[in-house]
mmCIF file of C-alpha atoms and ligand atoms in Angstrom:
data_model
loop_
_atom_site.group_PDB
_atom_site.id
_atom_site.type_symbol
_atom_site.label_atom_id
_atom_site.label_comp_id
_atom_site.label_asym_id
_atom_site.label_seq_id
_atom_site.Cartn_x
_atom_site.Cartn_y
_atom_site.Cartn_z
ATOM 1 C CA UNK A 52 -0.069 0.280 -0.106
ATOM 2 C CA UNK A 53 1.497 3.288 -0.597
ATOM 3 C CA UNK A 54 1.666 5.809 2.260
ATOM 4 C CA UNK A 55 -0.345 8.401 1.277
ATOM 5 C CA UNK A 56 -3.122 5.673 0.644
ATOM 6 C CA UNK A 57 -5.952 5.313 3.605
ATOM 7 C CA UNK A 58 -6.617 2.040 5.552
ATOM 8 C CA UNK A 59 -10.245 3.052 5.257
ATOM 9 C CA UNK A 60 -10.313 2.535 1.661
ATOM 10 C CA UNK A 61 -10.179 -1.354 1.575
ATOM 11 C CA UNK A 62 -13.174 -1.696 4.323
ATOM 12 C CA UNK A 63 -16.445 -2.260 3.515
ATOM 13 C CA UNK A 64 -19.088 -0.091 2.802
ATOM 14 C CA UNK A 65 -21.810 -1.421 5.099
ATOM 15 C CA UNK A 66 -18.719 -1.314 7.863
ATOM 16 C CA UNK A 67 -17.879 2.685 7.380
ATOM 17 C CA UNK A 68 -21.804 2.830 7.632
ATOM 18 C CA UNK A 69 -22.877 1.312 10.903
ATOM 19 C CA UNK A 70 -23.814 2.519 13.582
ATOM 20 C CA UNK A 71 -22.468 0.310 16.106
ATOM 21 C CA UNK A 72 -25.383 -0.698 19.066
ATOM 22 C CA UNK A 73 -25.511 1.112 21.845
ATOM 23 C CA UNK A 74 -25.279 0.353 25.695
ATOM 24 C CA UNK A 75 -27.127 1.491 28.565
ATOM 25 C CA UNK A 76 -24.120 1.902 29.833
ATOM 26 C CA UNK A 77 -22.690 4.241 27.035
ATOM 27 C CA UNK A 78 -25.580 6.022 26.904
ATOM 28 C CA UNK A 79 -24.305 6.928 30.771
ATOM 29 C CA UNK A 80 -22.282 9.858 30.207
ATOM 30 C CA UNK A 81 -21.287 10.392 33.931
ATOM 31 C CA UNK A 82 -22.797 12.330 37.406
ATOM 32 C CA UNK A 83 -23.175 10.954 40.623
ATOM 33 C CA UNK A 84 -25.590 7.401 40.434
ATOM 34 C CA UNK A 85 -25.872 5.361 43.636
ATOM 35 C CA UNK A 86 -29.264 3.309 42.318
ATOM 36 C CA UNK A 87 -28.797 1.505 38.646
ATOM 37 C CA UNK A 88 -32.303 0.671 36.962
ATOM 38 C CA UNK A 89 -31.124 1.161 33.726
ATOM 39 C CA UNK A 90 -30.178 -1.954 32.538
ATOM 40 C CA UNK A 91 -33.144 -4.584 33.040
ATOM 41 C CA UNK A 92 -30.373 -6.310 35.783
ATOM 42 C CA UNK A 93 -30.464 -8.582 38.652
ATOM 43 C CA UNK A 94 -30.282 -5.788 42.018
ATOM 44 C CA UNK A 95 -29.401 -8.381 43.871
ATOM 45 C CA UNK A 96 -24.835 -8.109 44.109
ATOM 46 C CA UNK A 97 -23.737 -11.985 43.486
ATOM 47 C CA UNK A 98 -20.476 -10.399 42.026
ATOM 48 C CA UNK A 99 -22.045 -11.026 38.323
ATOM 49 C CA UNK A 100 -25.138 -9.464 38.554
ATOM 50 C CA UNK A 101 -23.931 -6.170 36.617
ATOM 51 C CA UNK A 102 -22.763 -5.757 32.762
ATOM 52 C CA UNK A 103 -19.499 -5.512 32.366
ATOM 53 C CA UNK A 104 -17.743 -2.893 31.085
ATOM 54 C CA UNK A 105 -18.057 -3.187 27.115
ATOM 55 C CA UNK A 106 -15.004 -1.122 26.389
ATOM 56 C CA UNK A 107 -13.744 -2.967 28.974
ATOM 57 C CA UNK A 108 -11.153 0.121 29.539
ATOM 58 C CA UNK A 109 -9.115 -1.339 32.497
ATOM 59 C CA UNK A 110 -8.189 -3.851 30.964
ATOM 60 C CA UNK A 111 -6.989 -1.781 28.097
ATOM 61 C CA UNK A 112 -5.186 0.550 29.449
ATOM 62 C CA UNK A 113 -3.802 -2.448 31.548
ATOM 63 C CA UNK A 114 -2.478 -4.104 28.065
ATOM 64 C CA UNK A 115 -2.049 -1.188 26.106
ATOM 65 C CA UNK A 116 1.349 -0.271 28.825
ATOM 66 C CA UNK A 117 2.025 -3.646 28.635
ATOM 67 C CA UNK A 118 2.818 -4.128 24.815
ATOM 68 C CA UNK A 119 3.879 -1.059 24.412
ATOM 69 C CA UNK A 120 0.709 0.615 22.546
ATOM 70 C CA UNK A 121 -2.024 2.978 22.525
ATOM 71 C CA UNK A 122 -5.486 2.221 23.537
ATOM 72 C CA UNK A 123 -6.784 3.988 20.977
ATOM 73 C CA UNK A 124 -5.135 0.514 18.621
ATOM 74 C CA UNK A 125 -6.375 -2.150 20.614
ATOM 75 C CA UNK A 126 -9.206 -4.787 19.871
ATOM 76 C CA UNK A 127 -9.857 -7.095 22.393
ATOM 77 C CA UNK A 128 -11.038 -10.723 21.896
ATOM 78 C CA UNK A 129 -12.865 -12.660 23.945
ATOM 79 C CA UNK A 130 -13.019 -15.633 22.144
ATOM 80 C CA UNK A 131 -9.244 -15.759 22.021
ATOM 81 C CA UNK A 132 -7.355 -14.872 18.467
ATOM 82 C CA UNK A 133 -9.962 -16.689 16.589
ATOM 83 C CA UNK A 134 -12.668 -13.657 16.812
ATOM 84 C CA UNK A 135 -10.337 -11.347 15.664
ATOM 85 C CA UNK A 136 -9.896 -13.977 12.574
ATOM 86 C CA UNK A 137 -13.305 -13.661 11.950
ATOM 87 C CA UNK A 138 -14.459 -9.575 12.666
ATOM 88 C CA UNK A 139 -11.130 -8.902 10.204
ATOM 89 C CA UNK A 140 -12.881 -10.952 7.416
ATOM 90 C CA UNK A 141 -16.334 -8.967 8.464
ATOM 91 C CA UNK A 142 -14.336 -5.399 7.790
ATOM 92 C CA UNK A 143 -12.734 -5.888 4.808
ATOM 93 C CA UNK A 144 -14.295 -8.486 2.339
ATOM 94 C CA UNK A 145 -17.688 -8.138 1.088
ATOM 95 C CA UNK A 146 -18.766 -12.198 0.424
ATOM 96 C CA UNK A 147 -18.081 -13.953 -2.777
ATOM 97 C CA UNK A 148 -16.867 -10.873 -4.617
ATOM 98 C CA UNK A 149 -13.637 -10.408 -2.379
ATOM 99 C CA UNK A 150 -10.763 -12.841 -1.685
ATOM 100 C CA UNK A 151 -8.280 -12.866 0.925
ATOM 101 C CA UNK A 152 -4.429 -14.644 0.908
ATOM 102 C CA UNK A 153 -2.786 -16.894 3.025
ATOM 103 C CA UNK A 154 0.400 -18.923 3.325
ATOM 104 C CA UNK A 155 -0.323 -22.854 3.767
ATOM 105 C CA UNK A 156 0.169 -24.998 4.969
ATOM 106 C CA UNK A 157 -0.447 -22.641 8.010
ATOM 107 C CA UNK A 158 -3.315 -21.899 11.335
ATOM 108 C CA UNK A 159 -6.594 -23.388 10.055
ATOM 109 C CA UNK A 160 -9.102 -20.772 10.826
ATOM 110 C CA UNK A 161 -8.060 -18.266 8.210
ATOM 111 C CA UNK A 162 -9.476 -21.426 5.887
ATOM 112 C CA UNK A 163 -12.443 -22.123 8.234
ATOM 113 C CA UNK A 164 -13.386 -18.621 9.117
ATOM 114 C CA UNK A 165 -13.025 -17.592 5.462
ATOM 115 C CA UNK A 166 -15.480 -20.327 4.419
ATOM 116 C CA UNK A 167 -18.058 -19.132 7.102
ATOM 117 C CA UNK A 168 -18.053 -15.450 5.553
ATOM 118 C CA UNK A 169 -18.166 -17.164 1.922
ATOM 119 C CA UNK A 170 -15.038 -15.648 1.207
ATOM 120 C CA UNK A 171 -12.486 -17.382 -1.391
ATOM 121 C CA UNK A 172 -9.035 -17.502 0.103
ATOM 122 C CA UNK A 173 -5.824 -18.323 -2.127
ATOM 123 C CA UNK A 174 -3.392 -20.682 -0.371
ATOM 124 C CA UNK A 175 0.098 -20.127 -1.323
ATOM 125 C CA UNK A 176 1.993 -22.847 -0.991
ATOM 126 C CA UNK A 177 5.344 -22.000 0.905
ATOM 127 C CA UNK A 178 8.623 -22.890 -0.401
ATOM 128 C CA UNK A 179 10.057 -26.046 0.507
ATOM 129 C CA UNK A 180 12.449 -24.843 2.955
ATOM 130 C CA UNK A 181 9.199 -22.817 4.425
ATOM 131 C CA UNK A 182 10.914 -18.952 3.777
ATOM 132 C CA UNK A 183 8.320 -17.291 2.510
ATOM 133 C CA UNK A 184 7.041 -16.724 -1.385
ATOM 134 C CA UNK A 185 6.886 -13.076 -1.470
ATOM 135 C CA UNK A 186 6.790 -13.346 -5.285
ATOM 136 C CA UNK A 187 3.655 -15.887 -5.331
ATOM 137 C CA UNK A 188 1.105 -14.317 -3.174
ATOM 138 C CA UNK A 189 2.318 -11.098 -4.692
ATOM 139 C CA UNK A 190 0.976 -12.813 -7.617
ATOM 140 C CA UNK A 191 -1.696 -14.429 -5.966
ATOM 141 C CA UNK A 192 -3.553 -11.299 -5.541
ATOM 142 C CA UNK A 193 -5.979 -9.453 -7.959
ATOM 143 C CA UNK A 194 -8.393 -6.317 -7.572
ATOM 144 C CA UNK A 195 -10.237 -7.575 -5.094
ATOM 145 C CA UNK A 196 -7.958 -9.456 -2.491
ATOM 146 C CA UNK A 197 -8.703 -7.764 0.511
ATOM 147 C CA UNK A 198 -6.316 -9.692 2.877
ATOM 148 C CA UNK A 199 -3.592 -11.199 3.093
ATOM 149 C CA UNK A 200 -2.274 -13.556 6.370
ATOM 150 C CA UNK A 201 1.116 -14.257 7.862
ATOM 151 C CA UNK A 202 1.810 -16.301 10.453
ATOM 152 C CA UNK A 203 4.901 -15.820 11.619
ATOM 153 C CA UNK A 204 6.178 -17.812 13.848
ATOM 154 C CA UNK A 205 3.995 -20.492 11.125
ATOM 155 C CA UNK A 206 2.075 -23.117 12.997
ATOM 156 C CA UNK A 207 2.674 -25.531 12.859
ATOM 157 C CA UNK A 208 5.703 -25.031 10.545
ATOM 158 C CA UNK A 209 7.810 -22.963 13.430
ATOM 159 C CA UNK A 210 9.555 -20.814 11.450
ATOM 160 C CA UNK A 211 9.605 -17.111 11.679
ATOM 161 C CA UNK A 212 9.816 -15.366 8.498
ATOM 162 C CA UNK A 213 12.554 -11.899 8.378
ATOM 163 C CA UNK A 214 10.997 -9.285 9.239
ATOM 164 C CA UNK A 215 12.308 -7.785 5.563
ATOM 165 C CA UNK A 216 10.201 -10.010 3.708
ATOM 166 C CA UNK A 217 6.336 -8.822 6.099
ATOM 167 C CA UNK A 218 7.936 -5.474 5.105
ATOM 168 C CA UNK A 219 7.516 -6.355 1.450
ATOM 169 C CA UNK A 220 4.203 -7.334 1.851
ATOM 170 C CA UNK A 221 3.238 -4.235 3.502
ATOM 171 C CA UNK A 222 4.786 -2.213 0.867
ATOM 172 C CA UNK A 223 3.976 -3.770 -2.469
ATOM 173 C CA UNK A 224 0.385 -5.838 -1.346
ATOM 174 C CA UNK A 225 -2.790 -3.593 -2.154
ATOM 175 C CA UNK A 226 -4.913 -4.310 0.588
ATOM 176 C CA UNK A 227 -3.986 -5.111 3.996
ATOM 177 C CA UNK A 228 -1.367 -7.051 5.802
ATOM 178 C CA UNK A 229 -2.420 -9.733 8.641
ATOM 179 C CA UNK A 230 0.875 -11.349 10.902
ATOM 180 C CA UNK A 231 -0.907 -13.364 13.225
ATOM 181 C CA UNK A 232 2.135 -13.428 16.090
ATOM 182 C CA UNK A 233 1.070 -15.907 18.417
ATOM 183 C CA UNK A 234 4.580 -17.620 19.188
ATOM 184 C CA UNK A 235 6.126 -14.398 19.012
ATOM 185 C CA UNK A 236 7.431 -14.012 22.218
ATOM 186 C CA UNK A 237 9.505 -17.515 21.388
ATOM 187 C CA UNK A 238 11.099 -16.015 18.546
ATOM 188 C CA UNK A 239 14.475 -14.206 18.371
ATOM 189 C CA UNK A 240 12.660 -12.106 15.374
ATOM 190 C CA UNK A 241 11.265 -9.239 16.450
ATOM 191 C CA UNK A 242 7.520 -7.940 16.249
ATOM 192 C CA UNK A 243 6.322 -6.545 13.626
ATOM 193 C CA UNK A 244 4.605 -3.846 16.115
ATOM 194 C CA UNK A 245 6.487 -1.314 15.968
ATOM 195 C CA UNK A 246 5.887 -0.994 12.190
ATOM 196 C CA UNK A 247 1.800 -0.496 12.390
ATOM 197 C CA UNK A 248 2.683 3.141 12.225
ATOM 198 C CA UNK A 249 5.065 3.110 9.302
ATOM 199 C CA UNK A 250 2.208 0.528 7.825
ATOM 200 C CA UNK A 251 -1.520 1.345 8.076
ATOM 201 C CA UNK A 252 -1.788 -1.520 6.197
ATOM 202 C CA UNK A 253 -0.717 -3.975 8.619
ATOM 203 C CA UNK A 254 -3.010 -5.710 11.380
ATOM 204 C CA UNK A 255 -0.489 -7.648 14.289
ATOM 205 C CA UNK A 256 -3.078 -10.647 16.276
ATOM 206 C CA UNK A 257 -1.584 -11.869 19.546
ATOM 207 C CA UNK A 258 -3.124 -13.689 21.955
ATOM 208 C CA UNK A 259 -2.688 -14.420 25.543
ATOM 209 C CA UNK A 260 -3.258 -18.247 24.876
ATOM 210 C CA UNK A 261 0.472 -19.967 24.624
ATOM 211 C CA UNK A 262 3.822 -17.918 26.172
ATOM 212 C CA UNK A 263 1.125 -16.338 28.579
ATOM 213 C CA UNK A 264 -0.121 -19.064 29.832
ATOM 214 C CA UNK A 265 -3.619 -18.104 29.773
ATOM 215 C CA UNK A 266 -5.798 -20.376 26.699
ATOM 216 C CA UNK A 267 -8.253 -21.009 29.473
ATOM 217 C CA UNK A 268 -9.574 -17.281 29.443
ATOM 218 C CA UNK A 269 -9.740 -16.666 26.120
ATOM 219 C CA UNK A 270 -8.453 -13.425 25.488
ATOM 220 C CA UNK A 271 -6.511 -12.570 22.237
ATOM 221 C CA UNK A 272 -5.520 -8.697 20.222
ATOM 222 C CA UNK A 273 -5.526 -7.005 16.956
ATOM 223 C CA UNK A 274 -3.156 -4.128 17.083
ATOM 224 C CA UNK A 275 -3.579 -2.024 13.962
ATOM 225 C CA UNK A 276 -4.087 1.607 12.874
ATOM 226 C CA UNK A 277 -6.252 3.111 15.216
ATOM 227 C CA UNK A 278 -8.758 4.175 11.917
ATOM 228 C CA UNK A 279 -8.750 -0.147 12.056
ATOM 229 C CA UNK A 280 -8.662 -0.406 15.829
ATOM 230 C CA UNK A 281 -11.823 2.136 15.599
ATOM 231 C CA UNK A 282 -13.893 -0.924 13.535
ATOM 232 C CA UNK A 283 -13.384 -3.576 15.061
ATOM 233 C CA UNK A 284 -14.864 -1.831 18.457
ATOM 234 C CA UNK A 285 -17.853 -1.006 16.124
ATOM 235 C CA UNK A 286 -18.289 -4.253 14.678
ATOM 236 C CA UNK A 287 -17.755 -6.442 17.428
ATOM 237 C CA UNK A 288 -20.241 -7.762 19.936
ATOM 238 C CA UNK A 289 -21.076 -5.166 22.534
ATOM 239 C CA UNK A 290 -20.045 -7.024 26.218
ATOM 240 C CA UNK A 291 -17.627 -9.137 24.045
ATOM 241 C CA UNK A 292 -15.529 -10.030 27.206
ATOM 242 C CA UNK A 293 -16.983 -11.248 30.981
ATOM 243 C CA UNK A 294 -15.995 -9.202 33.564
ATOM 244 C CA UNK A 295 -14.554 -11.735 35.764
ATOM 245 C CA UNK A 296 -11.905 -12.756 32.862
ATOM 246 C CA UNK A 297 -11.424 -9.054 32.414
ATOM 247 C CA UNK A 298 -10.406 -8.430 35.680
ATOM 248 C CA UNK A 299 -8.152 -11.980 35.569
ATOM 249 C CA UNK A 300 -6.414 -10.934 32.668
ATOM 250 C CA UNK A 301 -5.048 -8.125 34.432
ATOM 251 C CA UNK A 302 -4.050 -9.467 38.046
ATOM 252 C CA UNK A 303 -2.495 -12.597 36.208
ATOM 253 C CA UNK A 304 -0.400 -10.264 33.697
ATOM 254 C CA UNK A 305 1.256 -8.380 36.757
ATOM 255 C CA UNK A 306 1.851 -11.938 38.804
ATOM 256 C CA UNK A 307 3.842 -13.595 35.891
ATOM 257 C CA UNK A 308 7.127 -13.228 34.677
ATOM 258 C CA UNK A 309 6.403 -13.917 30.857
ATOM 259 C CA UNK A 310 10.458 -13.507 29.992
ATOM 260 C CA UNK A 311 11.782 -16.512 32.635
ATOM 261 C CA UNK A 312 8.678 -18.218 30.991
ATOM 262 C CA UNK A 313 10.221 -18.168 27.747
ATOM 263 C CA UNK A 314 13.208 -18.624 29.046
ATOM 264 C CA UNK A 315 12.787 -22.154 30.494
ATOM 265 C CA UNK A 316 9.900 -22.937 27.452
ATOM 266 C CA UNK A 317 13.021 -22.259 25.091
ATOM 267 C CA UNK A 318 15.756 -24.175 26.801
ATOM 268 C CA UNK A 319 13.303 -26.846 27.485
ATOM 269 C CA UNK A 320 12.620 -26.574 23.324
ATOM 270 C CA UNK A 321 16.240 -26.822 22.150
ATOM 271 C CA UNK A 322 16.929 -29.747 24.322
ATOM 272 C CA UNK A 323 14.014 -31.877 23.155
ATOM 273 C CA UNK A 324 15.675 -31.036 19.497
ATOM 274 C CA UNK A 325 18.507 -32.387 20.582
ATOM 275 C CA UNK A 326 17.626 -35.281 21.886
ATOM 276 C CA UNK A 327 15.454 -36.270 19.370
ATOM 277 C CA UNK A 328 17.688 -36.061 16.302
ATOM 278 C CA UNK A 329 19.622 -38.665 17.890
ATOM 279 C CA UNK A 330 16.810 -41.359 17.645
ATOM 280 C CA UNK A 331 16.735 -43.171 15.133
ATOM 281 C CA UNK A 332 13.000 -42.357 14.112
ATOM 282 C CA UNK A 333 13.598 -39.275 13.720
ATOM 283 C CA UNK A 334 14.531 -37.606 10.117
ATOM 284 C CA UNK A 335 14.796 -34.369 10.545
ATOM 285 C CA UNK A 336 13.545 -31.349 13.673
ATOM 286 C CA UNK A 337 12.806 -28.013 11.793
ATOM 287 C CA UNK A 338 14.237 -25.494 13.140
ATOM 288 C CA UNK A 339 11.745 -23.545 15.669
ATOM 289 C CA UNK A 340 10.954 -20.114 16.747
ATOM 290 C CA UNK A 341 7.901 -21.580 18.566
ATOM 291 C CA UNK A 342 7.140 -22.994 21.836
ATOM 292 C CA UNK A 343 6.728 -26.489 19.646
ATOM 293 C CA UNK A 344 8.911 -28.285 16.789
ATOM 294 C CA UNK A 345 7.641 -29.940 13.041
ATOM 295 C CA UNK A 346 9.884 -33.223 13.167
ATOM 296 C CA UNK A 347 10.163 -35.666 10.496
ATOM 297 C CA UNK A 348 10.080 -39.494 11.171
ATOM 298 C CA UNK A 349 10.954 -42.088 9.458
ATOM 299 C CA UNK A 350 6.710 -43.347 9.658
ATOM 300 C CA UNK A 351 4.966 -40.532 11.529
ATOM 301 C CA UNK A 352 1.145 -42.153 11.251
ATOM 302 C CA UNK A 353 2.748 -46.058 13.367
ATOM 303 C CA UNK A 354 4.446 -43.041 15.417
ATOM 304 C CA UNK A 355 1.386 -41.482 16.283
ATOM 305 C CA UNK A 356 -0.500 -44.375 17.129
ATOM 306 C CA UNK A 357 2.229 -45.374 19.242
ATOM 307 C CA UNK A 358 2.748 -42.544 21.585
ATOM 308 C CA UNK A 359 -0.881 -42.528 21.580
ATOM 309 C CA UNK A 360 -0.814 -46.149 23.457
ATOM 310 C CA UNK A 361 1.593 -44.958 25.841
ATOM 311 C CA UNK A 362 -0.738 -41.780 25.978
ATOM 312 C CA UNK A 363 1.052 -39.374 24.796
ATOM 313 C CA UNK A 364 -1.201 -36.951 22.125
ATOM 314 C CA UNK A 365 0.837 -35.044 19.573
ATOM 315 C CA UNK A 366 -0.475 -33.328 16.481
ATOM 316 C CA UNK A 367 0.238 -35.386 12.712
ATOM 317 C CA UNK A 368 0.289 -32.434 10.758
ATOM 318 C CA UNK A 369 1.451 -35.282 7.918
ATOM 319 C CA UNK A 370 -1.729 -34.898 5.489
ATOM 320 C CA UNK A 371 -0.650 -30.889 4.958
ATOM 321 C CA UNK A 372 0.863 -29.647 1.539
ATOM 322 C CA UNK A 373 4.942 -29.785 2.767
ATOM 323 C CA UNK A 374 4.592 -31.892 5.747
ATOM 324 C CA UNK A 375 4.618 -35.387 4.737
ATOM 325 C CA UNK A 376 5.195 -38.180 7.485
ATOM 326 C CA UNK A 377 5.568 -35.037 10.743
ATOM 327 C CA UNK A 378 4.289 -34.718 14.144
ATOM 328 C CA UNK A 379 3.626 -31.540 15.831
ATOM 329 C CA UNK A 380 5.122 -31.922 19.621
ATOM 330 C CA UNK A 381 5.051 -29.052 21.669
ATOM 331 C CA UNK A 382 7.223 -28.414 24.570
ATOM 332 C CA UNK A 383 6.077 -29.809 27.784
ATOM 333 C CA UNK A 384 7.474 -29.698 31.227
ATOM 334 C CA UNK A 385 10.510 -30.434 31.309
ATOM 335 C CA UNK A 386 9.081 -34.031 32.723
ATOM 336 C CA UNK A 387 6.551 -34.526 30.132
ATOM 337 C CA UNK A 388 9.573 -33.790 27.500
ATOM 338 C CA UNK A 389 12.309 -36.492 29.050
ATOM 339 C CA UNK A 390 8.764 -38.524 29.343
ATOM 340 C CA UNK A 391 7.960 -38.677 25.741
ATOM 341 C CA UNK A 392 11.500 -39.084 24.457
ATOM 342 C CA UNK A 393 11.816 -42.557 26.668
ATOM 343 C CA UNK A 394 8.849 -43.534 24.535
ATOM 344 C CA UNK A 395 9.676 -42.412 21.291
ATOM 345 C CA UNK A 396 13.133 -44.432 22.348
ATOM 346 C CA UNK A 397 11.509 -47.629 22.650
ATOM 347 C CA UNK A 398 10.159 -47.418 19.157
ATOM 348 C CA UNK A 399 10.830 -50.440 16.855
ATOM 349 C CA UNK A 400 10.189 -49.552 13.708
HETATM 350 C C1 PLP B 53 -2.867 -21.179 18.543
HETATM 351 C C2 PLP B 53 -2.598 -19.705 17.854
HETATM 352 C C3 PLP B 53 -3.517 -18.631 17.963
HETATM 353 C C4 PLP B 53 -4.043 -18.448 19.284
HETATM 354 O O1 PLP B 53 -5.416 -18.215 19.059
HETATM 355 P P1 PLP B 53 -6.379 -18.038 20.648
HETATM 356 O O2 PLP B 53 -8.177 -17.945 20.213
HETATM 357 O O3 PLP B 53 -6.040 -16.103 20.590
HETATM 358 O O4 PLP B 53 -6.059 -18.563 21.302
HETATM 359 C C5 PLP B 53 -3.672 -18.067 16.773
HETATM 360 N N1 PLP B 53 -3.141 -18.178 16.030
HETATM 361 C C6 PLP B 53 -2.491 -19.098 15.952
HETATM 362 C C7 PLP B 53 -1.229 -19.239 14.456
HETATM 363 C C8 PLP B 53 -2.014 -20.232 16.104
HETATM 364 O O5 PLP B 53 -1.972 -21.383 16.378
#
């Protein structure tokens, strides 16, 4: 996208025109209120009888400090990043007319959400070494291509793409580039967050589900130019994050030493990779910038079943393009990794 262009030029007309739902709490503009009888709530206090803040202002302030981004650049979803993925299609893609581009193999939700929204998804296979096929991605675009999904570090190939490739896509793709950074905390490649000010067509997705260890709370984020962030706010469900979760995220992130947690998992990842590569049933451990390893096995299907027989479940990724005979193994606790290695050692082909 050229630098003088507005990212609003990619937005659907109905979304630009949208008058958002106004909640009881939106219409109240402040004052000294002690009786709240505006929202048809049950008045008896049980801790959750009141509707939560629909704009979750405290949570936003907290996350904006945590991520060093402005609060007006943030959309926070209460169904994880998956919510942001769905809303992104709904904001930018006219069903049956517009299309999106994604790399493959990659995260499955981009394709499912495209199908739900009746949007064509053009999947471009990674190069054989899992590097980013920048020229082929750009060549897949036409005048109705509104989105480009790039997961970096990529699930399931585990590699992060070089910043220069991502920046070239931002400059040359005439649409929105969405970089899914679910695994960025484990990566040696820096986040794209600081590039949003230079590229108004860049959206970065992050989540509390992976490094932060809060998958159960279902909080994900889209960080973008404020003009785009405002559209997510309009399109989202009014009360998309429940009250206890808003508080839980603030309390738990304040009490979590992310850096120490990530260091431990990354150290375990390197240990696991070294030990796996010594096993006769392992053909290749692919380099990882994430909290999992993609591993090419001598016979992934049979080894997958063998692990299940011994109480260990991994993800069989063998059917994905370029991933024949591979398993995706999440880095577990030191004890879980040790036990998995012991089981694989006892495997006889
Ligand atoms: C796990 C994962 C997410 C996170 O999803 P949430 O809905 O936030 O839990 C997002 N993108 C990718 C590529 C993932 O692997």
